[in-house]
Tab-separated table of C-alpha atoms in Angstrom:
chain	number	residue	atom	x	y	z
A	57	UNK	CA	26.040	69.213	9.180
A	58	UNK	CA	23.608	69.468	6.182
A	59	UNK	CA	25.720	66.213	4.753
A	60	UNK	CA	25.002	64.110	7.746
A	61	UNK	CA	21.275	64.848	7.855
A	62	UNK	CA	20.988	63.912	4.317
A	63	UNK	CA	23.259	60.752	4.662
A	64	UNK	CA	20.772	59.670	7.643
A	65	UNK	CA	18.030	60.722	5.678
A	66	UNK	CA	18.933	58.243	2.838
A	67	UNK	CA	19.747	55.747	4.902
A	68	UNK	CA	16.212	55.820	6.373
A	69	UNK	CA	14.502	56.349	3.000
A	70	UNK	CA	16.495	52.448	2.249
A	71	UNK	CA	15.293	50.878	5.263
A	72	UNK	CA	11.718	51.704	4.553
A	73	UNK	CA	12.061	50.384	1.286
A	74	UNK	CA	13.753	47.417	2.723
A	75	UNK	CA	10.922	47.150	5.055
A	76	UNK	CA	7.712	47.124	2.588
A	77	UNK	CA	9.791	45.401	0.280
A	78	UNK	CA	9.501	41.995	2.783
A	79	UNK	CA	5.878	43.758	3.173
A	80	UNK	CA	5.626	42.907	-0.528
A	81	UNK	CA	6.802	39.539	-0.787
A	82	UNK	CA	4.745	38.090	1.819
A	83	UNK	CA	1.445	39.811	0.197
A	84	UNK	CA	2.646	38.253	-3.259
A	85	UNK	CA	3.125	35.059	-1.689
A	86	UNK	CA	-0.460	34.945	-0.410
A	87	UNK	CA	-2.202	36.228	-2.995
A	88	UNK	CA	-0.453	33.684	-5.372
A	89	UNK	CA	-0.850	31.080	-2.994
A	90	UNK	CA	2.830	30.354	-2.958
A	91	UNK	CA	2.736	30.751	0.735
A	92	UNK	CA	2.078	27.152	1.161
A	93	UNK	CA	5.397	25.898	-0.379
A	94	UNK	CA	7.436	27.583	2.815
A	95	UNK	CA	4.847	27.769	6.099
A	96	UNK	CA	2.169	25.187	7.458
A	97	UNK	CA	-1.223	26.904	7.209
A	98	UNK	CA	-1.378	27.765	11.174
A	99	UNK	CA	1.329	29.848	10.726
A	100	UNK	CA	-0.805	32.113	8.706
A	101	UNK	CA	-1.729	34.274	11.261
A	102	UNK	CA	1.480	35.249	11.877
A	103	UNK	CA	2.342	36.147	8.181
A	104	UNK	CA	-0.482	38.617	8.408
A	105	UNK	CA	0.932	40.301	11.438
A	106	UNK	CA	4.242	40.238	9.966
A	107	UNK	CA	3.198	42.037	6.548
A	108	UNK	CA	1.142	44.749	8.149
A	109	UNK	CA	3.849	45.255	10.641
A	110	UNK	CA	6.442	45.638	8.242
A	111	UNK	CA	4.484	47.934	6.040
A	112	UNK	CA	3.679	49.927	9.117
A	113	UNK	CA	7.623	50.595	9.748
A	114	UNK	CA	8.591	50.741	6.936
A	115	UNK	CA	5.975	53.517	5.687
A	116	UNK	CA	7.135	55.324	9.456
A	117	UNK	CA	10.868	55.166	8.017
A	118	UNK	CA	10.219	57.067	4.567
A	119	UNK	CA	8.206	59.462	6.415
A	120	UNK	CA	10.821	60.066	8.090
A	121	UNK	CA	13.697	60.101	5.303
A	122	UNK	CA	11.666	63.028	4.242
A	123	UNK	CA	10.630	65.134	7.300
A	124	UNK	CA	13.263	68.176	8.244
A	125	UNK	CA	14.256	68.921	11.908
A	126	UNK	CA	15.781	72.338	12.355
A	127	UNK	CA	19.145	70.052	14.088
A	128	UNK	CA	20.192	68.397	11.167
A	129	UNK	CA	22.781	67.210	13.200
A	130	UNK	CA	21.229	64.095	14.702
A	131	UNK	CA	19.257	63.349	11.231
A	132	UNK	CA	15.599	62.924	10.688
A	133	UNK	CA	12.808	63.212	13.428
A	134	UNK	CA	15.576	62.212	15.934
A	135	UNK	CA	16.553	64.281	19.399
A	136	UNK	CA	18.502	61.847	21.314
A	137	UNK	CA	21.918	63.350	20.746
A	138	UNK	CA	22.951	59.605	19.222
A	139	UNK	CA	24.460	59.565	15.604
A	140	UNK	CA	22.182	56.397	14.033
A	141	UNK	CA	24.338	56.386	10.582
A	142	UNK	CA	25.435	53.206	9.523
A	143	UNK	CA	29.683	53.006	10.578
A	144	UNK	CA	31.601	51.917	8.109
A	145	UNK	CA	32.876	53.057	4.386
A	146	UNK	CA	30.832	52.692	1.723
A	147	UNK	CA	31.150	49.196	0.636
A	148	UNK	CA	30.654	48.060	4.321
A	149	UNK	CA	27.135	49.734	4.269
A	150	UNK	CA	26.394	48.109	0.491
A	151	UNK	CA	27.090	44.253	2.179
A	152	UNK	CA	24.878	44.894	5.011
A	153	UNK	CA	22.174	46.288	2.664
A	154	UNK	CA	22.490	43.531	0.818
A	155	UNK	CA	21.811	40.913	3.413
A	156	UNK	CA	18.546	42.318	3.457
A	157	UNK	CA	17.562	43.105	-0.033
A	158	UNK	CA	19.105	39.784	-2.340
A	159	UNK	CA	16.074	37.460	0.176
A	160	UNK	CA	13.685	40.520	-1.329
A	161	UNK	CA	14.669	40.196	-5.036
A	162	UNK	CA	15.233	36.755	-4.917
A	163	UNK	CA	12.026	35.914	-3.555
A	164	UNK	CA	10.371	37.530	-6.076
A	165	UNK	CA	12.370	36.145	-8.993
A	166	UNK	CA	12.871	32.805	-8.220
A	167	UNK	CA	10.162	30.481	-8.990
A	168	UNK	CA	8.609	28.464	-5.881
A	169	UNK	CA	8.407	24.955	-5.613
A	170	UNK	CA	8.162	22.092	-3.159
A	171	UNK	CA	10.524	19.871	-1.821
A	172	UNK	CA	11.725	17.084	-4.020
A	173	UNK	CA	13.524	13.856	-3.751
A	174	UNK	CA	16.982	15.753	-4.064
A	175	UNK	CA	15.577	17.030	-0.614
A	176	UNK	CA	14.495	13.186	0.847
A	177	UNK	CA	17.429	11.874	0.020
A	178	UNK	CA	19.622	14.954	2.255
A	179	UNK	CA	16.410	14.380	4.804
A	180	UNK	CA	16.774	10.918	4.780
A	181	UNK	CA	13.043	9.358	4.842
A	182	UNK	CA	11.058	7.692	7.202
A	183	UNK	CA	9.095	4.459	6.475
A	184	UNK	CA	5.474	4.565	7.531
A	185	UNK	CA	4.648	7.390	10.840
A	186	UNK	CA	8.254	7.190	12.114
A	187	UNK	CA	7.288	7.442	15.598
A	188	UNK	CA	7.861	3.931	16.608
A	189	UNK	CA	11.645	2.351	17.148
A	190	UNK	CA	12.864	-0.721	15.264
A	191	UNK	CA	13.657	-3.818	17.476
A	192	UNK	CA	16.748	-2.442	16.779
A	193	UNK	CA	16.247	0.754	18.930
A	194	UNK	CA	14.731	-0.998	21.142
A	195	UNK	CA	17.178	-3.882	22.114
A	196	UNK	CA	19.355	-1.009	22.220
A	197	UNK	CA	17.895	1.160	24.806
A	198	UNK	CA	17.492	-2.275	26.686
A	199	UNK	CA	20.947	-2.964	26.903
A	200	UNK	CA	21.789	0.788	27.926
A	201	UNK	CA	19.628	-0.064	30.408
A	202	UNK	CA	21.117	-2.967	31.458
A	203	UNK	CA	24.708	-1.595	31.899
A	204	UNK	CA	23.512	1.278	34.369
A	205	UNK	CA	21.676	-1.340	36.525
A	206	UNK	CA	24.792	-3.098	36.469
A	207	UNK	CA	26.912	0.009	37.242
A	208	UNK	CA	24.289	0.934	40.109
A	209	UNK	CA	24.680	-2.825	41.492
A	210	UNK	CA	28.580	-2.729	41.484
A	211	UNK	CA	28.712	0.793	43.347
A	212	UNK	CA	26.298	-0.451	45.648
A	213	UNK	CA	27.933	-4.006	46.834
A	214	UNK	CA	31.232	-4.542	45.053
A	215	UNK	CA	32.715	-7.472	46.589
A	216	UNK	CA	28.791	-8.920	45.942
A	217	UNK	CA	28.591	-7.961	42.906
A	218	UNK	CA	31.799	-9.481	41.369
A	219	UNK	CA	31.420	-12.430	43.214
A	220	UNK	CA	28.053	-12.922	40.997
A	221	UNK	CA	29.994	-12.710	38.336
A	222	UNK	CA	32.656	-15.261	39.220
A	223	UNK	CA	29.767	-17.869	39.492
A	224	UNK	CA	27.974	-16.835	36.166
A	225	UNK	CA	25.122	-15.121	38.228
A	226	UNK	CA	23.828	-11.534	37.454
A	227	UNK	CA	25.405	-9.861	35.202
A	228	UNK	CA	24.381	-12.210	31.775
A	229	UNK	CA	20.766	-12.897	33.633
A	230	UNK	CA	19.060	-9.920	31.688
A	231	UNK	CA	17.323	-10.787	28.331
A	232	UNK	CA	18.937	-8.438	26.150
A	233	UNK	CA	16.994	-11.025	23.031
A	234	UNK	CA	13.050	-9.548	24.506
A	235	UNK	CA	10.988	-8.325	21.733
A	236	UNK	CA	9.664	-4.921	21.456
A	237	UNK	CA	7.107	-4.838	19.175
A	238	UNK	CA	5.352	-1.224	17.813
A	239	UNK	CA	2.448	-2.119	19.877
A	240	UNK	CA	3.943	-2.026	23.008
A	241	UNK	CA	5.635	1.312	22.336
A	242	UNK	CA	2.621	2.979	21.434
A	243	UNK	CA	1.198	1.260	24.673
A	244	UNK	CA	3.415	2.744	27.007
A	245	UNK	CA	3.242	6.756	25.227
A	246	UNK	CA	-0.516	6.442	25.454
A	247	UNK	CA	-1.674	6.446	22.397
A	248	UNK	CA	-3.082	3.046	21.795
A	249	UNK	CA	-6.644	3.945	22.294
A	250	UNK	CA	-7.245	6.212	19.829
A	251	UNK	CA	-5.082	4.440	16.880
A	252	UNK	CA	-7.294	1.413	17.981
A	253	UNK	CA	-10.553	2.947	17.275
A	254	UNK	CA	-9.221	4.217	13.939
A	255	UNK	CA	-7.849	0.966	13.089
A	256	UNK	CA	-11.513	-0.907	13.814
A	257	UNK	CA	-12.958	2.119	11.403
A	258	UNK	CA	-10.997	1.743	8.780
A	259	UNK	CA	-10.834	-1.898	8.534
A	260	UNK	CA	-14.786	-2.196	7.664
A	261	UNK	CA	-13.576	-0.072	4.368
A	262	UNK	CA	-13.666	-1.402	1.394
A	263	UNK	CA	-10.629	0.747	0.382
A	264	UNK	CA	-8.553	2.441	2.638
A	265	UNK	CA	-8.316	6.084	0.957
A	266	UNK	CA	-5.454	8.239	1.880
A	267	UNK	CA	-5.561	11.906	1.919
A	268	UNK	CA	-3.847	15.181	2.742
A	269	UNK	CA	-5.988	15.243	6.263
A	270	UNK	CA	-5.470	11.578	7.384
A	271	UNK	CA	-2.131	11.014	6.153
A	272	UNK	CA	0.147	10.933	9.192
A	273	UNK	CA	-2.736	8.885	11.046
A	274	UNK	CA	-2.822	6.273	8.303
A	275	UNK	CA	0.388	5.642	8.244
A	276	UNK	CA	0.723	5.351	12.354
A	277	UNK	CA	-2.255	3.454	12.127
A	278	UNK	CA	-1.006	1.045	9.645
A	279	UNK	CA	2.479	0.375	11.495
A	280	UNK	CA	0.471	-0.001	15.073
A	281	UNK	CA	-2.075	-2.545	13.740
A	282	UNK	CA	-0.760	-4.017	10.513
A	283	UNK	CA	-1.803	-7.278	10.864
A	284	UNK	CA	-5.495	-5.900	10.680
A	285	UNK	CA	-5.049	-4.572	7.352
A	286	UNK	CA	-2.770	-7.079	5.660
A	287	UNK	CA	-4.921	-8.100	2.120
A	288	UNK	CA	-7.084	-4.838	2.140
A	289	UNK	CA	-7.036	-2.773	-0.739
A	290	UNK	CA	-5.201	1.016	-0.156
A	291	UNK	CA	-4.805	4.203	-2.521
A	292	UNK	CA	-2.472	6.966	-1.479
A	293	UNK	CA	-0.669	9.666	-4.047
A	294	UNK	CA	2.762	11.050	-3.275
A	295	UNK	CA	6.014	11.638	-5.418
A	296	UNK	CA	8.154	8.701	-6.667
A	297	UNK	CA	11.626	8.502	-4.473
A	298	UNK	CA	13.727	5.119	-4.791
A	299	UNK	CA	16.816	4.764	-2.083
A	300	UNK	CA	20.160	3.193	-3.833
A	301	UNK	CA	19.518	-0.406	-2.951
A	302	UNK	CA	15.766	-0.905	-4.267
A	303	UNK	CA	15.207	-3.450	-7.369
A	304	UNK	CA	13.720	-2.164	-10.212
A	305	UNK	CA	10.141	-2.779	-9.226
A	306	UNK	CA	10.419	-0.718	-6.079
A	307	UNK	CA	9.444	2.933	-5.185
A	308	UNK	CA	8.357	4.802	-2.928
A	309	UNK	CA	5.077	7.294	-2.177
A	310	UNK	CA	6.287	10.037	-0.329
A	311	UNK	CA	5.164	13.419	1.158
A	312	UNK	CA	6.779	15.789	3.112
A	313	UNK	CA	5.066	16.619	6.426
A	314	UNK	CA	5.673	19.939	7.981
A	315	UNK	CA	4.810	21.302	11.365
A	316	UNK	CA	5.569	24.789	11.210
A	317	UNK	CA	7.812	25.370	7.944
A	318	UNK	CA	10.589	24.178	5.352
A	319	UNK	CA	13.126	24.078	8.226
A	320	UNK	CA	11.090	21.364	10.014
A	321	UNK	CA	9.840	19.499	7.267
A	322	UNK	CA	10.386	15.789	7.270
A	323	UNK	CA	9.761	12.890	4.316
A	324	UNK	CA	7.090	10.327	5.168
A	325	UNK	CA	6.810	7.267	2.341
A	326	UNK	CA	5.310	4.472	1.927
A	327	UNK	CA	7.203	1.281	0.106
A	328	UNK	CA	5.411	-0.032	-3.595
A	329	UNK	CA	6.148	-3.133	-5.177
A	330	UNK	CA	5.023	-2.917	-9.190
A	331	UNK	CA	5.819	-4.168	-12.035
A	332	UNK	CA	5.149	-0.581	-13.530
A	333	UNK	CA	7.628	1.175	-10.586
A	334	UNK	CA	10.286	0.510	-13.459
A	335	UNK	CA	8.838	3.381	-15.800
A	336	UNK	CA	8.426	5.824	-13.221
A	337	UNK	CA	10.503	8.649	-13.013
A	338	UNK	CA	11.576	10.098	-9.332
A	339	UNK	CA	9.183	13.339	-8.663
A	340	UNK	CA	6.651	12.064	-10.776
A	341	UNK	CA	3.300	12.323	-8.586
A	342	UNK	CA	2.337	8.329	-8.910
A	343	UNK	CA	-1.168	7.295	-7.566
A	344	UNK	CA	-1.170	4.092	-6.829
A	345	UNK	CA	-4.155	1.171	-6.156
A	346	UNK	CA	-3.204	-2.086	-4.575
A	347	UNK	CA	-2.785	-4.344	-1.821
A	348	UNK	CA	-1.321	-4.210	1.749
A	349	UNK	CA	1.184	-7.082	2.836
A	350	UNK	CA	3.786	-6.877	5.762
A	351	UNK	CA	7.238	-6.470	4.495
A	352	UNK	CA	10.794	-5.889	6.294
A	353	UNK	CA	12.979	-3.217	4.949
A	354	UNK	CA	16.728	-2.538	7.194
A	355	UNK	CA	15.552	-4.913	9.763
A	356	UNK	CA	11.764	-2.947	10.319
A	357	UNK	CA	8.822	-4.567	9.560
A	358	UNK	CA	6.406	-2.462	7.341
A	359	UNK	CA	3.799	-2.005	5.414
A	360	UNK	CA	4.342	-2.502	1.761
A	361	UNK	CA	1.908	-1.939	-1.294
A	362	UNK	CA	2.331	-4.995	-3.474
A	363	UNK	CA	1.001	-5.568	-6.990
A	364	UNK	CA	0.260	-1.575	-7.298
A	365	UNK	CA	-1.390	-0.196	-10.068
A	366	UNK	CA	0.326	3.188	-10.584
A	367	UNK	CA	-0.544	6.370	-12.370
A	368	UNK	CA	1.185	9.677	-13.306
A	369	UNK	CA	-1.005	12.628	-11.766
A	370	UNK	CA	-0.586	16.478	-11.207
A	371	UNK	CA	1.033	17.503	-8.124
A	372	UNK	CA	-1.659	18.604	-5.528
A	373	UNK	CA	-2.744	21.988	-4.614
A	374	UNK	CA	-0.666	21.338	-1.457
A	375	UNK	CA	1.767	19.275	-1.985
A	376	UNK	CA	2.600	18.775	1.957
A	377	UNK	CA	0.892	17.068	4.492
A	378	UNK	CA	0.591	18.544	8.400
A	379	UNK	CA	-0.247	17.086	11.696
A	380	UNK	CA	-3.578	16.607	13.307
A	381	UNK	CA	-2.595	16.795	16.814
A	382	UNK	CA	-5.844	14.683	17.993
């Protein structure tokens, strides 16, 4: 009997420890200000509920790992007449621990960093916002479009229908050549107003500056109304990344966006033409000065930076960039 209350005793005494040891690792990680390598800032508040939460329980377990009932049979503090020990032999009881303490120890000894190119290139990156299809996508959905009409016009008259298509008529009438363009997408989702505004904003700039708060709009701005900004002068920092099939004087700016954490993050870049791209290592935090011109890259027009000026700089306090949601 005595046994089995100290065996559940220990194994409560563990779980507390378990439990402020997370408690721990999240306080470290926000003191340090490592926090911002895993979790979008809004998340935040939910780290802060999380630590205290876990300290709370875990602080409830040791206390009681340590209090004695006068039924040792059911372990610490506990009346239900259920046995909570862990089944299992010994070594079954170590793994499970284990799932549980390695994150601990691991987060603690493992140094933090952002997402690199190594990342990007699993990702795979998106040119510009990456909310509007290619011509591509487009033609495509077209043409799946087309077949269900068809479909819908054969089930409805099929003698009709196929005699349309013994005398060339119908089926081959639909212009599966139409071009989308971005602005019509961003027409139909409803969001042409407000990247129109921005667009007549930034255009009486000098320079268009690009920061950690306007990132994502810049970019969608830049693929909705490029036209309006080909010749004007842009700066923009983000780490060097270069796909396989780039020539020696291309690159790329990226930043990783993220929503809510790493899980979610996606790569955002921006092509850069420069004769200096060649002497830039991938990672490297570039800033780079020059000139917007419309490019095509895999069939999707883009903006691309052309004669850049590029400069090594340190990587930024926060290295991602997040959503506005305007």
């Amino acid at each position: 009997m005595h046994l089995k209350h100290y065996d559940s005793s220990f194994h409560a005494f563990i779980q507390g420890i378990i439990l402020i040891g997370f408690a721990l690792l999240m306080l470290w990680l926000t003191i340090s200000g490592n926090i911002i390598y895993y979790i979008a800032p809004k998340m935040m508040p939910f780290v802060y509920f999380g630590l205290v939460t876990f300290f709370i329980l875990g602080t409830v377990q040791i206390f009681r790992s340590t209090k004695k009932e006068a039924n040792h049979e059911h372990g610490p503090s506990c009346s239900c007449g259920h046995d909570h020990q862990i089944p299992g032999p010994p070594l079954v009881k170590l793994a499970i621990y284990s799932v549980f303490i390695l994150p601990v120890l691991l987060g603690f000894v493992l140094p933090d960093r952002s997402l690199d190119s190594s990342a990007a290139q699993n990702r795979g990156i998106t040119y510009g916002s990456g909310n509007a299809p290619s011509v591509t996508q487009s033609a495509s959905a077209a043409e799946t479009e087309t077949k269900s009409n068809r479909a819908e016009a054969y089930l409805d008259d099929p003698e009709g229908y196929m005699e349309q298509l013994e005398n060339g008529e119908g089926a081959d009438t639909e212009d599966l050549e139409e071009h989308y363009t971005i602005e019509d997408f961003y027409d139909q989702e409803g969001f042409d107003q407000y990247y129109k505004e921005l667009a007549n904003k930034l255009e009486h700039q000098d320079v268009i500056t690009v920061t950690e708060d306007n990132y994502l709009d810049i970019m969608t701005v830049m693929d909705v109304h490029l036209d309006q900004f080909i010749g004007k002068d842009i700066e923009i920092v983000g780490f060097a990344y270069r796909e396989p099939d780039f020539e020696d004087h291309e690159l790329v700016a990226a930043r990783f966006s993220m929503t809510c954490c790493t899980a979610d993050a996606g790569v955002y870049g921006t092509l850069i033409q420069s004769d200096e791209a060649k002497d830039i290592e991938e990672d490297t935090w570039i800033h780079a000065y020059g000139t917007i011109e419309a490019s095509e890259y895999n069939g999707y027009r883009l903006p691309v930076i052309t004669d850049a000026i590029l400069n090594e700089v340190d990587e930024p306090e926060s290295p991602y960039v997040y959503p506005s949601f305007r």
